[in-house]
């Protein structure tokens, strides 16, 4: 029936997106949107639109499109009164706000989206909301809150029983927050094993960047090793066309060069990150790092 078709096609598009088959995912979403628009179903349009904003536009770094598409999805979902499409749309718009660098707006939408997801046991999108909140709190230095969000994302992924790779990236992110909060020592062998077990192409760069971040902040003995992981993150995100994530890789690489007192290379890599953020439409991140660039 119509409901099953829309849900199944949206999920298929999401899988194509996380496999970095963005063109196929885009075509899939356009197909299901045609069906929903012909049926004049507002929730049926909102659901694939929100998915499209996240797994096509956002992951590719087309952040203005992600923002506009997810905002429209929220409007349609609210007009329809359907909580499923509303929960997903709010979560996806929160991610788009985060990618634009609008962290306060992102926090608001993600919390609202998560609460709606929790109400209907929408574990995967609730986990997306918690993961992104974890990234926001890490960025603002609230490491305890960041850890809690990543642990919550792990619990939700384990409930869904369909996303072991998503569980592992959140375990690595939680370890990063715990280390920054001086909460526990890191078992590097476990960390490396978790990174190696990732099966999602879109996370290839992220797991490496997270490990690189941990090594860079651990102690002076692991700084050289951190560079290898950061370089691998850059290679993976370049290969997969994940431009927003690539910009984050370059921010971390700039941090690496600052740690070893190569300030010229630090400025070069931060400037590269800024240029990619600009191309993505990540205005808030551009502003943040242009200020940092001016102070170096």
Short mmCIF file of C-alpha atoms in Angstrom, two decimals:
data_model
loop_
_atom_site.label_atom_id
_atom_site.label_comp_id
_atom_site.label_asym_id
_atom_site.label_seq_id
_atom_site.Cartn_x
_atom_site.Cartn_y
_atom_site.Cartn_z
CA UNK A 1 0.00 0.00 0.00
CA UNK A 2 0.94 3.70 -0.13
CA UNK A 3 2.25 3.88 3.45
CA UNK A 4 4.53 0.87 3.01
CA UNK A 5 5.77 2.16 -0.35
CA UNK A 6 6.73 5.59 0.99
CA UNK A 7 8.44 4.17 4.10
CA UNK A 8 10.31 1.44 2.21
CA UNK A 9 11.48 3.78 -0.56
CA UNK A 10 12.65 6.38 1.94
CA UNK A 11 14.62 3.73 3.83
CA UNK A 12 16.14 2.50 0.56
CA UNK A 13 17.24 6.05 -0.23
CA UNK A 14 18.79 6.36 3.23
CA UNK A 15 20.81 3.17 2.65
CA UNK A 16 22.03 4.49 -0.70
CA UNK A 17 23.06 7.74 0.98
CA UNK A 18 25.09 6.13 3.75
CA UNK A 19 26.77 4.04 1.05
CA UNK A 20 27.68 7.36 -0.64
CA UNK A 21 25.63 6.49 -3.74
CA UNK A 22 24.27 10.02 -3.70
CA UNK A 23 23.04 10.13 -7.30
CA UNK A 24 21.09 6.89 -6.86
CA UNK A 25 19.71 8.11 -3.53
CA UNK A 26 18.63 11.41 -5.09
CA UNK A 27 16.85 9.61 -7.95
CA UNK A 28 15.14 7.29 -5.47
CA UNK A 29 13.85 10.19 -3.37
CA UNK A 30 12.61 12.08 -6.44
CA UNK A 31 10.70 8.96 -7.50
CA UNK A 32 8.95 8.52 -4.16
CA UNK A 33 8.28 12.27 -3.95
CA UNK A 34 6.50 12.10 -7.31
CA UNK A 35 4.26 9.36 -5.95
CA UNK A 36 3.54 11.27 -2.73
CA UNK A 37 2.87 14.55 -4.55
CA UNK A 38 0.46 12.82 -6.95
CA UNK A 39 -1.33 11.41 -3.91
CA UNK A 40 -1.36 14.91 -2.34
CA UNK A 41 -0.04 13.37 0.90
CA UNK A 42 1.69 15.96 3.05
CA UNK A 43 3.21 13.42 5.43
CA UNK A 44 4.16 11.28 2.42
CA UNK A 45 6.13 14.23 1.02
CA UNK A 46 7.62 15.24 4.39
CA UNK A 47 9.12 11.81 5.09
CA UNK A 48 11.29 11.45 1.95
CA UNK A 49 12.08 15.18 1.99
CA UNK A 50 13.56 14.95 5.47
CA UNK A 51 15.50 11.82 4.52
CA UNK A 52 16.71 13.54 1.35
CA UNK A 53 17.92 16.53 3.37
CA UNK A 54 20.01 14.27 5.59
CA UNK A 55 21.29 11.39 3.45
CA UNK A 56 21.73 13.26 0.16
CA UNK A 57 22.16 17.01 0.66
CA UNK A 58 23.66 17.08 4.15
CA UNK A 59 26.10 14.21 3.69
CA UNK A 60 27.29 15.70 0.39
CA UNK A 61 27.78 19.10 1.98
CA UNK A 62 24.91 20.85 0.15
CA UNK A 63 23.87 22.37 3.42
CA UNK A 64 21.66 25.21 2.19
CA UNK A 65 19.57 22.61 0.34
CA UNK A 66 19.53 20.36 3.40
CA UNK A 67 18.36 23.25 5.56
CA UNK A 68 15.64 24.42 3.15
CA UNK A 69 14.40 20.89 2.42
CA UNK A 70 14.17 19.82 6.07
CA UNK A 71 12.45 23.08 7.03
CA UNK A 72 9.83 22.46 4.33
CA UNK A 73 9.47 18.88 5.59
CA UNK A 74 8.68 20.16 9.10
CA UNK A 75 6.01 22.48 7.70
CA UNK A 76 4.36 19.66 5.74
CA UNK A 77 4.57 17.24 8.67
CA UNK A 78 2.96 19.75 11.03
CA UNK A 79 0.19 20.48 8.53
CA UNK A 80 -0.47 16.74 8.20
CA UNK A 81 -0.53 16.12 11.95
CA UNK A 82 1.59 12.98 11.46
CA UNK A 83 4.02 12.44 14.35
CA UNK A 84 6.30 10.03 12.46
CA UNK A 85 7.17 12.47 9.69
CA UNK A 86 7.34 15.30 12.24
CA UNK A 87 9.78 13.43 14.48
CA UNK A 88 12.06 12.62 11.55
CA UNK A 89 11.79 16.10 10.02
CA UNK A 90 12.65 17.86 13.27
CA UNK A 91 15.67 15.60 13.77
CA UNK A 92 16.90 16.13 10.21
CA UNK A 93 16.43 19.89 10.44
CA UNK A 94 18.42 19.89 13.66
CA UNK A 95 21.26 18.17 11.82
CA UNK A 96 21.07 20.74 9.01
CA UNK A 97 21.21 23.57 11.57
CA UNK A 98 24.29 21.94 13.12
CA UNK A 99 25.92 21.67 9.69
CA UNK A 100 25.22 25.34 9.05
CA UNK A 101 26.85 26.14 12.39
CA UNK A 102 23.61 27.36 14.01
CA UNK A 103 24.27 25.44 17.21
CA UNK A 104 21.52 26.93 19.40
CA UNK A 105 18.89 26.30 16.72
CA UNK A 106 20.32 22.83 16.17
CA UNK A 107 20.07 21.97 19.87
CA UNK A 108 16.45 23.14 19.99
CA UNK A 109 15.31 21.13 16.96
CA UNK A 110 17.30 18.04 17.90
CA UNK A 111 15.85 17.91 21.40
CA UNK A 112 12.34 18.43 20.03
CA UNK A 113 12.95 15.80 17.35
CA UNK A 114 14.39 13.34 19.84
CA UNK A 115 11.42 13.75 22.20
CA UNK A 116 9.03 13.04 19.32
CA UNK A 117 11.12 10.01 18.25
CA UNK A 118 11.13 8.66 21.79
CA UNK A 119 7.36 8.97 21.98
CA UNK A 120 6.92 6.58 19.03
CA UNK A 121 10.07 4.42 19.51
CA UNK A 122 11.71 5.77 16.35
CA UNK A 123 15.11 4.53 17.51
CA UNK A 124 17.29 5.26 14.49
CA UNK A 125 16.32 8.91 14.04
CA UNK A 126 16.36 9.42 17.80
CA UNK A 127 19.92 8.12 17.68
CA UNK A 128 20.80 10.56 14.91
CA UNK A 129 19.49 13.38 17.09
CA UNK A 130 21.48 12.22 20.13
CA UNK A 131 24.66 11.71 18.10
CA UNK A 132 24.45 15.23 16.70
CA UNK A 133 23.75 16.68 20.15
CA UNK A 134 26.90 14.85 21.29
CA UNK A 135 28.85 16.61 18.54
CA UNK A 136 27.43 19.99 19.53
CA UNK A 137 28.27 19.56 23.21
CA UNK A 138 31.77 18.37 22.35
CA UNK A 139 32.21 21.49 20.24
CA UNK A 140 31.09 23.73 23.12
CA UNK A 141 33.28 21.93 25.66
CA UNK A 142 30.49 20.22 27.61
CA UNK A 143 32.20 16.83 27.52
CA UNK A 144 30.00 15.15 30.14
CA UNK A 145 26.85 16.02 28.22
CA UNK A 146 28.51 15.00 24.96
CA UNK A 147 29.40 11.58 26.39
CA UNK A 148 25.86 11.08 27.70
CA UNK A 149 24.37 11.83 24.28
CA UNK A 150 26.67 9.40 22.50
CA UNK A 151 25.90 6.70 25.07
CA UNK A 152 22.20 7.34 24.54
CA UNK A 153 22.71 7.01 20.77
CA UNK A 154 24.43 3.65 21.40
CA UNK A 155 21.52 2.40 23.51
CA UNK A 156 19.03 3.39 20.80
CA UNK A 157 21.09 1.73 18.06
CA UNK A 158 21.27 -1.47 20.09
CA UNK A 159 17.49 -1.40 20.51
CA UNK A 160 17.04 -1.12 16.74
CA UNK A 161 19.50 -4.01 16.20
CA UNK A 162 20.23 -2.85 12.64
CA UNK A 163 23.22 -0.52 12.86
CA UNK A 164 26.38 -1.94 14.45
CA UNK A 165 28.56 0.57 12.58
CA UNK A 166 26.51 3.44 14.03
CA UNK A 167 27.01 1.92 17.48
CA UNK A 168 30.77 1.80 17.00
CA UNK A 169 31.18 5.38 15.79
CA UNK A 170 29.27 6.54 18.87
CA UNK A 171 31.43 4.37 21.13
CA UNK A 172 34.53 6.05 19.72
CA UNK A 173 32.92 9.50 20.06
CA UNK A 174 31.94 8.72 23.67
CA UNK A 175 35.54 7.67 24.41
CA UNK A 176 36.76 10.96 22.96
CA UNK A 177 34.44 12.94 25.26
CA UNK A 178 35.39 10.82 28.28
CA UNK A 179 39.08 11.39 27.65
CA UNK A 180 38.62 15.15 27.32
CA UNK A 181 36.76 15.09 30.65
CA UNK A 182 39.62 13.09 32.24
CA UNK A 183 37.08 10.41 33.08
CA UNK A 184 38.94 7.28 32.06
CA UNK A 185 41.94 5.90 30.23
CA UNK A 186 41.57 4.78 26.63
CA UNK A 187 42.10 1.21 25.48
CA UNK A 188 43.64 1.86 22.09
CA UNK A 189 43.33 -1.73 20.90
CA UNK A 190 39.56 -1.62 21.47
CA UNK A 191 39.42 1.75 19.73
CA UNK A 192 41.29 0.48 16.67
CA UNK A 193 39.12 -2.62 16.52
CA UNK A 194 35.94 -0.56 16.63
CA UNK A 195 37.21 1.68 13.82
CA UNK A 196 38.18 -1.30 11.67
CA UNK A 197 34.74 -2.89 12.02
CA UNK A 198 32.86 0.02 10.43
CA UNK A 199 30.84 -1.08 7.38
CA UNK A 200 29.26 2.26 6.40
CA UNK A 201 31.18 4.17 3.70
CA UNK A 202 29.90 7.52 4.99
CA UNK A 203 31.54 6.83 8.37
CA UNK A 204 34.95 5.83 6.98
CA UNK A 205 36.30 9.34 7.49
CA UNK A 206 34.50 10.02 10.75
CA UNK A 207 35.82 6.99 12.63
CA UNK A 208 39.35 7.91 11.56
CA UNK A 209 38.95 11.56 12.47
CA UNK A 210 37.61 10.61 15.91
CA UNK A 211 40.52 8.25 16.54
CA UNK A 212 42.93 10.93 15.30
CA UNK A 213 41.35 13.46 17.66
CA UNK A 214 41.74 11.09 20.62
CA UNK A 215 45.40 10.36 19.80
CA UNK A 216 46.17 14.04 19.31
CA UNK A 217 44.77 14.92 22.73
CA UNK A 218 46.00 11.85 24.58
CA UNK A 219 49.67 12.69 25.18
CA UNK A 220 52.79 13.71 23.28
CA UNK A 221 53.69 10.07 22.54
CA UNK A 222 50.73 9.65 20.17
CA UNK A 223 50.90 12.88 18.17
CA UNK A 224 52.72 11.32 15.20
CA UNK A 225 50.26 8.45 15.10
CA UNK A 226 47.34 10.88 15.11
CA UNK A 227 48.52 12.36 11.81
CA UNK A 228 48.17 9.00 10.05
CA UNK A 229 44.54 8.73 11.15
CA UNK A 230 43.74 12.31 10.19
CA UNK A 231 45.26 11.85 6.73
CA UNK A 232 43.24 8.66 6.28
CA UNK A 233 40.08 10.56 7.31
CA UNK A 234 40.78 13.19 4.65
CA UNK A 235 41.37 10.53 1.99
CA UNK A 236 38.14 8.71 2.89
CA UNK A 237 35.92 11.79 2.91
CA UNK A 238 37.45 13.07 -0.34
CA UNK A 239 36.82 9.69 -1.97
CA UNK A 240 33.25 9.53 -0.69
CA UNK A 241 32.34 13.13 -1.53
CA UNK A 242 31.45 13.94 2.09
CA UNK A 243 32.43 17.60 1.95
CA UNK A 244 31.21 18.86 5.33
CA UNK A 245 33.03 15.99 7.04
CA UNK A 246 36.11 16.75 4.93
CA UNK A 247 36.12 20.31 6.24
CA UNK A 248 36.05 18.95 9.80
CA UNK A 249 39.02 16.73 8.92
CA UNK A 250 41.02 19.77 7.82
CA UNK A 251 40.13 21.64 11.03
CA UNK A 252 41.62 18.75 13.00
CA UNK A 253 44.67 18.64 10.72
CA UNK A 254 45.23 22.34 11.41
CA UNK A 255 45.05 21.56 15.12
CA UNK A 256 47.67 18.85 14.63
CA UNK A 257 50.08 21.31 13.00
CA UNK A 258 49.52 23.82 15.81
CA UNK A 259 50.45 21.09 18.30
CA UNK A 260 53.79 20.53 16.56
CA UNK A 261 54.39 24.29 16.14
CA UNK A 262 54.17 24.35 12.34
CA UNK A 263 52.01 27.45 12.24
CA UNK A 264 52.23 28.07 8.51
CA UNK A 265 50.86 24.61 7.75
CA UNK A 266 48.23 25.07 10.46
CA UNK A 267 47.03 28.26 8.74
CA UNK A 268 47.04 26.55 5.33
CA UNK A 269 44.90 23.67 6.54
CA UNK A 270 42.52 25.89 8.50
CA UNK A 271 42.11 28.05 5.40
CA UNK A 272 41.35 24.91 3.38
CA UNK A 273 38.67 23.98 5.93
CA UNK A 274 37.17 27.48 5.72
CA UNK A 275 37.01 27.31 1.92
CA UNK A 276 35.20 23.96 2.02
CA UNK A 277 32.79 25.22 4.69
CA UNK A 278 32.04 28.21 2.43
CA UNK A 279 31.37 25.92 -0.54
CA UNK A 280 29.04 23.87 1.65
CA UNK A 281 27.08 26.86 2.95
CA UNK A 282 28.21 26.22 6.52
CA UNK A 283 28.10 29.91 7.44
CA UNK A 284 28.42 29.57 11.21
CA UNK A 285 31.51 27.40 10.90
CA UNK A 286 33.04 29.86 8.41
CA UNK A 287 32.54 32.69 10.90
CA UNK A 288 34.00 30.67 13.77
CA UNK A 289 37.14 29.62 11.95
CA UNK A 290 37.71 32.92 10.17
CA UNK A 291 37.93 34.49 13.63
CA UNK A 292 40.38 31.79 14.68
CA UNK A 293 42.34 32.24 11.45
CA UNK A 294 42.64 35.97 12.11
CA UNK A 295 44.08 35.29 15.55
CA UNK A 296 46.83 32.93 14.34
#
